[in-house]
Short mmCIF file of C-alpha atoms in Angstrom, two decimals:
data_model
loop_
_atom_site.label_atom_id
_atom_site.label_comp_id
_atom_site.label_asym_id
_atom_site.label_seq_id
_atom_site.Cartn_x
_atom_site.Cartn_y
_atom_site.Cartn_z
CA UNK A 377 0.02 -0.12 -0.01
CA UNK A 378 1.17 3.50 -1.13
CA UNK A 379 -0.28 6.95 -0.38
CA UNK A 380 0.44 10.17 -1.88
CA UNK A 381 0.72 13.52 -0.07
CA UNK A 382 0.21 17.01 -1.29
CA UNK A 383 -0.23 18.99 1.93
CA UNK A 384 1.24 21.85 4.09
CA UNK A 385 -1.03 22.01 6.73
CA UNK A 386 0.87 20.93 9.90
CA UNK A 387 -2.16 20.36 11.91
CA UNK A 388 -2.15 16.66 10.01
CA UNK A 389 1.51 15.99 11.02
CA UNK A 390 0.93 14.00 14.44
CA UNK A 391 -1.98 11.71 12.52
CA UNK A 392 0.37 10.92 9.60
CA UNK A 393 3.11 9.85 12.20
CA UNK A 394 0.62 7.56 13.99
CA UNK A 395 -0.89 6.48 10.52
CA UNK A 396 3.03 5.73 9.02
CA UNK A 397 3.68 3.61 12.82
CA UNK A 398 0.70 1.51 11.98
CA UNK A 399 0.51 -1.80 9.49
CA UNK A 400 -1.67 -0.09 6.88
CA UNK A 401 0.35 2.15 4.97
CA UNK A 402 4.05 1.02 4.05
CA UNK A 403 5.05 3.86 2.07
CA UNK A 404 4.52 7.55 1.07
CA UNK A 405 5.01 9.35 -2.03
CA UNK A 406 5.42 13.16 -0.68
CA UNK A 407 5.20 16.63 -2.79
CA UNK A 408 8.23 18.60 -1.54
CA UNK A 409 7.64 22.15 -2.68
CA UNK A 410 10.17 23.58 -0.37
CA UNK A 411 12.04 22.58 2.31
CA UNK A 412 9.31 23.85 4.75
CA UNK A 413 7.70 20.80 3.82
CA UNK A 414 10.15 18.61 5.10
CA UNK A 415 8.28 19.46 8.79
CA UNK A 416 5.23 17.19 7.94
CA UNK A 417 7.61 14.30 7.15
CA UNK A 418 9.66 14.66 10.04
CA UNK A 419 10.14 11.00 12.18
CA UNK A 420 8.08 9.27 9.23
CA UNK A 421 10.05 6.32 7.23
CA UNK A 422 9.36 5.25 4.07
CA UNK A 423 8.93 8.43 2.05
CA UNK A 424 9.96 9.35 -1.37
CA UNK A 425 9.92 12.91 -2.72
CA UNK A 426 8.55 14.35 -5.81
CA UNK A 427 8.73 18.14 -6.71
CA UNK A 428 5.25 18.86 -7.55
CA UNK A 429 1.58 17.54 -7.48
CA UNK A 430 1.35 16.80 -11.00
CA UNK A 431 3.63 13.83 -10.52
CA UNK A 432 0.84 12.43 -8.27
CA UNK A 433 -1.13 12.14 -11.15
CA UNK A 434 1.39 9.74 -13.22
CA UNK A 435 2.48 7.78 -10.11
CA UNK A 436 1.80 4.37 -9.90
CA UNK A 437 0.30 1.80 -7.36
CA UNK A 438 -1.25 4.69 -5.33
CA UNK A 439 -3.91 3.60 -2.88
CA UNK A 440 -4.84 7.09 -1.99
CA UNK A 441 -4.21 10.74 -2.04
CA UNK A 442 -4.13 13.16 0.95
CA UNK A 443 -4.26 16.91 0.00
CA UNK A 444 -4.58 20.04 2.12
CA UNK A 445 -3.50 23.52 2.25
CA UNK A 446 -4.62 27.16 2.24
CA UNK A 447 -3.18 28.98 -0.78
CA UNK A 448 -4.17 29.08 -4.26
CA UNK A 449 -1.46 26.45 -5.66
CA UNK A 450 -3.06 24.00 -2.93
CA UNK A 451 -6.52 24.54 -4.21
CA UNK A 452 -5.17 24.07 -7.33
CA UNK A 453 -3.75 20.78 -6.67
CA UNK A 454 -7.16 19.89 -4.80
CA UNK A 455 -9.25 20.65 -7.86
CA UNK A 456 -6.86 18.60 -10.53
CA UNK A 457 -6.37 15.53 -8.07
CA UNK A 458 -9.88 14.98 -7.69
CA UNK A 459 -10.12 14.81 -11.26
CA UNK A 460 -8.06 11.44 -10.83
CA UNK A 461 -9.00 7.88 -10.23
CA UNK A 462 -7.90 7.38 -6.81
CA UNK A 463 -9.44 7.98 -3.78
CA UNK A 464 -8.96 11.73 -2.62
CA UNK A 465 -8.60 12.57 0.77
CA UNK A 466 -8.81 16.42 1.83
CA UNK A 467 -7.60 17.83 5.25
CA UNK A 468 -10.44 20.91 5.58
CA UNK A 469 -9.15 24.28 6.32
CA UNK A 470 -11.40 27.14 6.62
CA UNK A 471 -9.48 29.13 4.17
CA UNK A 472 -10.62 26.76 1.58
CA UNK A 473 -14.30 28.20 1.83
CA UNK A 474 -17.72 27.08 0.98
CA UNK A 475 -17.09 27.83 -2.97
CA UNK A 476 -14.44 25.19 -3.31
CA UNK A 477 -15.99 22.74 -1.07
CA UNK A 478 -19.35 23.11 -3.58
CA UNK A 479 -16.74 22.49 -6.27
CA UNK A 480 -15.53 19.44 -5.22
CA UNK A 481 -18.88 18.07 -4.41
CA UNK A 482 -19.60 18.49 -8.06
CA UNK A 483 -16.55 16.74 -9.29
CA UNK A 484 -17.22 13.80 -6.70
CA UNK A 485 -20.74 13.20 -8.59
CA UNK A 486 -18.58 12.68 -11.69
CA UNK A 487 -16.13 9.95 -10.49
CA UNK A 488 -16.26 6.63 -9.15
CA UNK A 489 -13.60 7.00 -6.38
CA UNK A 490 -14.75 8.80 -3.11
CA UNK A 491 -13.79 12.29 -2.06
CA UNK A 492 -13.53 12.27 1.75
CA UNK A 493 -12.60 14.81 4.40
CA UNK A 494 -9.84 13.69 6.77
CA UNK A 495 -10.82 14.70 10.63
CA UNK A 496 -7.80 13.54 12.48
CA UNK A 497 -10.00 13.99 15.68
CA UNK A 498 -12.15 10.98 14.92
CA UNK A 499 -9.00 9.16 15.35
CA UNK A 500 -8.77 10.04 19.17
CA UNK A 501 -9.26 7.09 21.36
CA UNK A 502 -11.53 9.24 23.81
CA UNK A 503 -13.48 10.39 21.47
CA UNK A 504 -13.97 7.38 19.03
CA UNK A 505 -14.81 5.32 22.32
CA UNK A 506 -17.70 8.10 22.98
CA UNK A 507 -18.85 7.62 19.19
CA UNK A 508 -19.12 4.02 19.56
CA UNK A 509 -20.71 4.12 22.78
CA UNK A 510 -23.23 6.39 22.02
CA UNK A 511 -24.02 4.05 18.89
CA UNK A 512 -24.23 0.69 20.31
CA UNK A 513 -26.24 1.97 23.41
CA UNK A 514 -28.52 3.99 21.62
CA UNK A 515 -28.03 6.90 23.98
CA UNK A 516 -28.57 10.12 22.17
CA UNK A 517 -27.36 13.60 23.49
CA UNK A 518 -29.17 16.37 24.67
CA UNK A 519 -26.84 19.13 24.66
CA UNK A 520 -23.01 19.40 23.83
CA UNK A 521 -20.70 22.24 25.49
CA UNK A 522 -17.50 22.64 23.66
CA UNK A 523 -15.40 25.41 25.42
CA UNK A 524 -11.97 26.52 24.02
CA UNK A 525 -9.12 28.40 25.65
CA UNK A 526 -6.37 29.11 22.72
CA UNK A 527 -2.96 30.63 23.48
CA UNK A 528 -2.06 32.80 20.32
CA UNK A 529 1.21 34.48 21.20
CA UNK A 530 2.99 33.20 18.70
CA UNK A 531 0.33 34.11 15.89
CA UNK A 532 0.27 37.18 14.50
CA UNK A 533 -2.47 39.37 14.76
CA UNK A 534 -4.42 39.20 11.13
CA UNK A 535 -4.15 35.52 11.55
CA UNK A 536 -6.08 35.07 15.09
CA UNK A 537 -9.37 34.99 13.46
CA UNK A 538 -8.23 32.30 10.81
CA UNK A 539 -6.95 30.22 13.59
CA UNK A 540 -10.48 30.09 15.56
CA UNK A 541 -12.17 29.64 12.23
CA UNK A 542 -10.25 26.62 11.75
CA UNK A 543 -10.78 25.20 15.26
CA UNK A 544 -14.37 25.94 15.11
CA UNK A 545 -14.48 23.80 11.40
CA UNK A 546 -13.12 20.86 13.46
CA UNK A 547 -15.40 21.54 16.54
CA UNK A 548 -18.36 21.67 14.25
CA UNK A 549 -17.62 18.11 12.86
CA UNK A 550 -17.05 16.93 16.48
CA UNK A 551 -20.52 18.37 17.02
CA UNK A 552 -22.17 16.71 14.24
CA UNK A 553 -20.16 13.33 14.27
CA UNK A 554 -21.23 12.64 17.93
CA UNK A 555 -25.05 13.31 16.53
CA UNK A 556 -25.93 16.42 17.21
CA UNK A 557 -27.99 18.54 14.55
CA UNK A 558 -29.82 21.71 14.81
CA UNK A 559 -31.78 24.31 12.66
CA UNK A 560 -30.88 27.28 13.70
CA UNK A 561 -27.39 29.28 14.51
CA UNK A 562 -26.63 32.49 16.64
CA UNK A 563 -22.99 33.51 16.22
CA UNK A 564 -21.77 36.21 19.30
CA UNK A 565 -18.24 37.95 18.98
CA UNK A 566 -16.92 40.34 21.67
CA UNK A 567 -13.61 41.70 22.35
CA UNK A 568 -11.29 43.88 24.96
CA UNK A 569 -8.91 46.28 24.52
CA UNK A 570 -5.93 43.94 24.85
CA UNK A 571 -4.06 42.57 21.48
CA UNK A 572 -5.16 39.69 19.88
CA UNK A 573 -8.09 39.02 22.05
CA UNK A 574 -11.10 37.40 20.96
CA UNK A 575 -14.26 35.59 22.38
CA UNK A 576 -16.83 33.72 20.33
CA UNK A 577 -19.81 32.11 21.09
CA UNK A 578 -21.79 29.99 18.80
CA UNK A 579 -25.42 28.59 19.71
CA UNK A 580 -26.65 25.46 17.75
CA UNK A 581 -30.74 25.35 18.29
CA UNK A 582 -33.31 23.08 17.01
CA UNK A 583 -37.32 23.90 17.53
CA UNK A 584 -36.16 26.93 19.90
CA UNK A 585 -34.13 25.04 21.97
CA UNK A 586 -30.35 25.22 22.38
CA UNK A 587 -28.60 21.88 21.60
CA UNK A 588 -25.17 22.79 21.22
CA UNK A 589 -22.89 25.78 22.57
CA UNK A 590 -19.61 26.28 21.09
CA UNK A 591 -17.38 29.09 22.98
CA UNK A 592 -13.75 30.29 22.20
CA UNK A 593 -11.57 32.92 23.68
CA UNK A 594 -8.00 33.62 22.94
CA UNK A 595 -5.18 34.73 25.18
CA UNK A 596 -1.43 36.02 24.90
CA UNK A 597 0.39 33.30 26.87
CA UNK A 598 -0.86 30.31 29.31
CA UNK A 599 -1.81 26.56 27.99
CA UNK A 600 -3.95 25.82 25.28
CA UNK A 601 -7.55 24.28 26.92
CA UNK A 602 -10.39 22.59 25.91
CA UNK A 603 -13.62 20.91 27.63
CA UNK A 604 -16.47 18.98 26.17
CA UNK A 605 -19.19 18.47 28.17
CA UNK A 606 -21.95 15.84 26.97
CA UNK A 607 -24.98 15.89 28.55
CA UNK A 608 -26.93 12.72 28.52
CA UNK A 609 -30.57 11.69 30.45
CA UNK A 610 -28.18 9.59 32.41
CA UNK A 611 -26.00 12.24 33.30
CA UNK A 612 -22.66 14.03 32.16
CA UNK A 613 -19.56 13.36 30.73
CA UNK A 614 -17.06 15.72 30.51
CA UNK A 615 -13.82 15.55 28.59
CA UNK A 616 -10.87 17.71 28.71
CA UNK A 617 -7.68 18.48 26.35
CA UNK A 618 -4.46 20.23 27.01
CA UNK A 619 -2.21 21.81 24.61
CA UNK A 620 -3.31 19.69 21.66
CA UNK A 621 -2.81 16.43 23.57
CA UNK A 622 -5.79 13.62 23.20
CA UNK A 623 -8.83 13.82 24.71
CA UNK A 624 -9.21 12.48 28.33
CA UNK A 625 -12.34 11.49 30.64
CA UNK A 626 -12.55 13.70 33.57
CA UNK A 627 -15.89 13.23 34.18
CA UNK A 628 -18.54 10.44 33.80
CA UNK A 629 -18.79 6.72 33.11
CA UNK A 630 -15.39 5.94 32.21
CA UNK A 631 -16.35 1.76 32.44
CA UNK A 632 -18.70 2.15 29.66
CA UNK A 633 -15.92 4.08 27.44
CA UNK A 634 -13.25 1.25 28.36
CA UNK A 635 -15.45 -1.16 27.39
CA UNK A 636 -16.25 0.46 23.68
CA UNK A 637 -12.47 1.36 23.36
CA UNK A 638 -10.76 -0.44 20.30
CA UNK A 639 -7.86 0.30 17.81
CA UNK A 640 -8.15 3.83 16.56
CA UNK A 641 -9.59 3.99 12.46
CA UNK A 642 -7.34 6.31 10.82
CA UNK A 643 -9.79 6.73 8.10
CA UNK A 644 -13.52 7.08 9.04
CA UNK A 645 -15.13 5.10 6.59
CA UNK A 646 -18.57 6.89 7.37
CA UNK A 647 -16.92 10.08 6.67
CA UNK A 648 -18.56 11.58 3.56
CA UNK A 649 -17.76 14.87 1.50
CA UNK A 650 -21.16 16.14 2.35
CA UNK A 651 -20.46 15.95 5.75
CA UNK A 652 -17.81 18.26 5.26
CA UNK A 653 -20.03 20.56 3.08
CA UNK A 654 -22.23 20.88 6.04
CA UNK A 655 -19.71 22.05 8.45
CA UNK A 656 -18.48 24.76 5.99
CA UNK A 657 -22.19 25.87 5.61
CA UNK A 658 -22.06 26.37 9.60
CA UNK A 659 -18.47 28.12 9.15
CA UNK A 660 -20.34 30.23 6.17
CA UNK A 661 -23.45 30.86 8.75
CA UNK A 662 -21.51 31.99 11.69
CA UNK A 663 -19.87 34.72 9.40
CA UNK A 664 -23.38 35.75 8.29
CA UNK A 665 -24.92 35.71 11.75
CA UNK A 666 -22.02 38.14 12.72
CA UNK A 667 -22.52 40.41 10.10
CA UNK A 668 -26.31 40.56 10.21
CA UNK A 669 -26.48 40.66 14.09
CA UNK A 670 -29.26 37.67 14.00
CA UNK A 671 -29.84 34.03 13.89
CA UNK A 672 -29.28 32.03 10.54
CA UNK A 673 -31.56 29.34 9.55
CA UNK A 674 -29.14 26.24 8.85
CA UNK A 675 -30.07 24.34 5.23
CA UNK A 676 -27.89 21.91 4.07
CA UNK A 677 -28.86 20.24 0.51
CA UNK A 678 -26.57 18.10 -1.68
CA UNK A 679 -25.12 20.18 -4.21
CA UNK A 680 -26.02 19.45 -7.78
CA UNK A 681 -25.90 20.73 -11.56
CA UNK A 682 -29.75 20.67 -10.95
CA UNK A 683 -29.50 22.72 -7.55
CA UNK A 684 -27.16 25.33 -9.00
CA UNK A 685 -29.55 25.87 -12.11
CA UNK A 686 -32.94 26.30 -9.99
CA UNK A 687 -30.71 28.64 -7.70
CA UNK A 688 -29.73 30.56 -11.11
CA UNK A 689 -32.98 30.74 -12.78
CA UNK A 690 -34.56 31.81 -9.11
CA UNK A 691 -32.03 35.02 -8.95
CA UNK A 692 -32.59 35.54 -13.17
CA UNK A 693 -36.36 34.97 -13.00
CA UNK A 694 -36.63 38.07 -10.23
CA UNK A 695 -34.27 40.05 -12.68
CA UNK A 696 -36.31 39.65 -15.34
CA UNK A 697 -39.79 40.27 -13.86
CA UNK A 698 -38.40 43.04 -12.20
CA UNK A 699 -37.13 44.43 -15.44
CA UNK A 700 -40.50 43.49 -17.27
CA UNK A 701 -42.46 45.63 -14.67
CA UNK A 702 -40.09 48.69 -14.86
CA UNK A 703 -40.01 48.77 -18.71
CA UNK A 704 -43.93 48.07 -18.84
CA UNK A 705 -44.45 51.28 -16.88
CA UNK A 706 -42.26 53.37 -18.91
CA UNK A 707 -43.65 52.09 -22.32
CA UNK A 708 -47.36 52.93 -20.89
CA UNK A 709 -45.89 56.14 -19.50
CA UNK A 710 -44.43 56.86 -23.15
CA UNK A 711 -47.38 55.60 -24.91
CA UNK A 712 -49.85 57.74 -23.20
CA UNK A 713 -48.18 61.02 -23.98
CA UNK A 714 -46.25 60.79 -26.85
CA UNK A 715 -48.22 59.56 -30.10
CA UNK A 716 -46.00 56.51 -31.91
CA UNK A 717 -46.30 54.66 -35.12
CA UNK A 718 -48.04 51.17 -34.63
CA UNK A 719 -44.57 49.53 -36.06
CA UNK A 720 -42.94 51.37 -33.49
CA UNK A 721 -45.29 49.99 -30.48
CA UNK A 722 -44.76 46.78 -31.45
CA UNK A 723 -41.23 46.96 -31.63
CA UNK A 724 -40.99 48.26 -27.97
CA UNK A 725 -43.42 45.65 -26.85
CA UNK A 726 -41.14 42.96 -28.45
CA UNK A 727 -38.19 44.17 -26.58
CA UNK A 728 -39.74 44.35 -23.30
CA UNK A 729 -41.54 40.87 -23.02
CA UNK A 730 -39.07 39.03 -25.22
CA UNK A 731 -36.36 38.71 -22.17
CA UNK A 732 -39.34 36.89 -19.88
CA UNK A 733 -40.53 34.28 -22.84
CA UNK A 734 -36.86 33.61 -23.48
CA UNK A 735 -36.63 33.20 -19.42
CA UNK A 736 -39.47 30.68 -19.56
CA UNK A 737 -38.80 28.89 -22.64
CA UNK A 738 -35.07 28.38 -20.59
CA UNK A 739 -36.99 26.19 -17.97
CA UNK A 740 -37.19 23.70 -20.19
CA UNK A 741 -33.26 23.14 -19.68
CA UNK A 742 -34.52 21.69 -16.06
CA UNK A 743 -34.68 17.88 -17.03
CA UNK A 744 -30.90 18.20 -18.80
CA UNK A 745 -29.15 19.04 -15.57
CA UNK A 746 -28.27 16.30 -13.08
CA UNK A 747 -29.23 15.34 -9.89
CA UNK A 748 -26.45 14.62 -7.23
CA UNK A 749 -25.76 10.56 -7.43
CA UNK A 750 -27.35 8.87 -3.80
CA UNK A 751 -24.81 7.73 -1.36
CA UNK A 752 -22.32 10.44 -1.95
#
């Protein structure tokens, strides 16, 4: 087994090192655009390097490709590598944005090999045990609280918000992965005079009742800490994480988790790109909630050419109707004041109403668009 790696996201380094020590992957083909990329492969044996991501397209015997990053070159690599017939595993980053997520969805609908998100936290022993325990026992969650305190002393001021958005991206997947869904999201941002200080809170609700609360606060100095509280009908479970170390259970039924513990799955077979799109939609909804200062409804619909067509035609239809109404009023005003020849009146009517008829005829193209394939 051999994997290609085109990624400069150092957040995946710990996961990659543990993955390399497993018996699943004996070798890697890594893209080395600069010596800085070596940091990702430190301590990993059996690595062969190539100079660019194009080499992965022609490489033989690759069982999967891991791709990630936050610059334009990384985005280009994602789009082009997604055209191959090799399973693609994308490490999500907030800089990739909802548009790229939608674009990869359309590409995934055209290929047989899957495009999947890579979430390293799904291989965390404690989180994986909780997920397995909830699935086996059928004990649904009532409420989740995820609180983070982040040390940003070594982060430039202009990158603080991006770092928090990236943390929120992973945390949103944790919430969804453990079984929490919501229909409405409200975000709040506050700050203090201190430099680099941010405080975010995101409340996820369904039927008017909060089901998840995510809070994050930055500070210059001190440890990075996270606390995950799970409220079940039978009681509470609390997990904590310090400085990026694995999660550890600090309160709750530890015996139940021990019984559900198993070897970590480095690649979650249930992770689909539609799940990643839903997480990106969460981040997009947070930004819109902050801008509009109100709650935002969450609507997750699998993207397809049919969906894009219907969205574009709805926008075009509104424009055509408004334009037709405005031109009709102008026409009536002119015709009632200025006597015009009959041929000119017919010409004006044609100019006014022709776009509307063309728009209605364009609706016949809807059957030619394709729906998303089931199971993506």
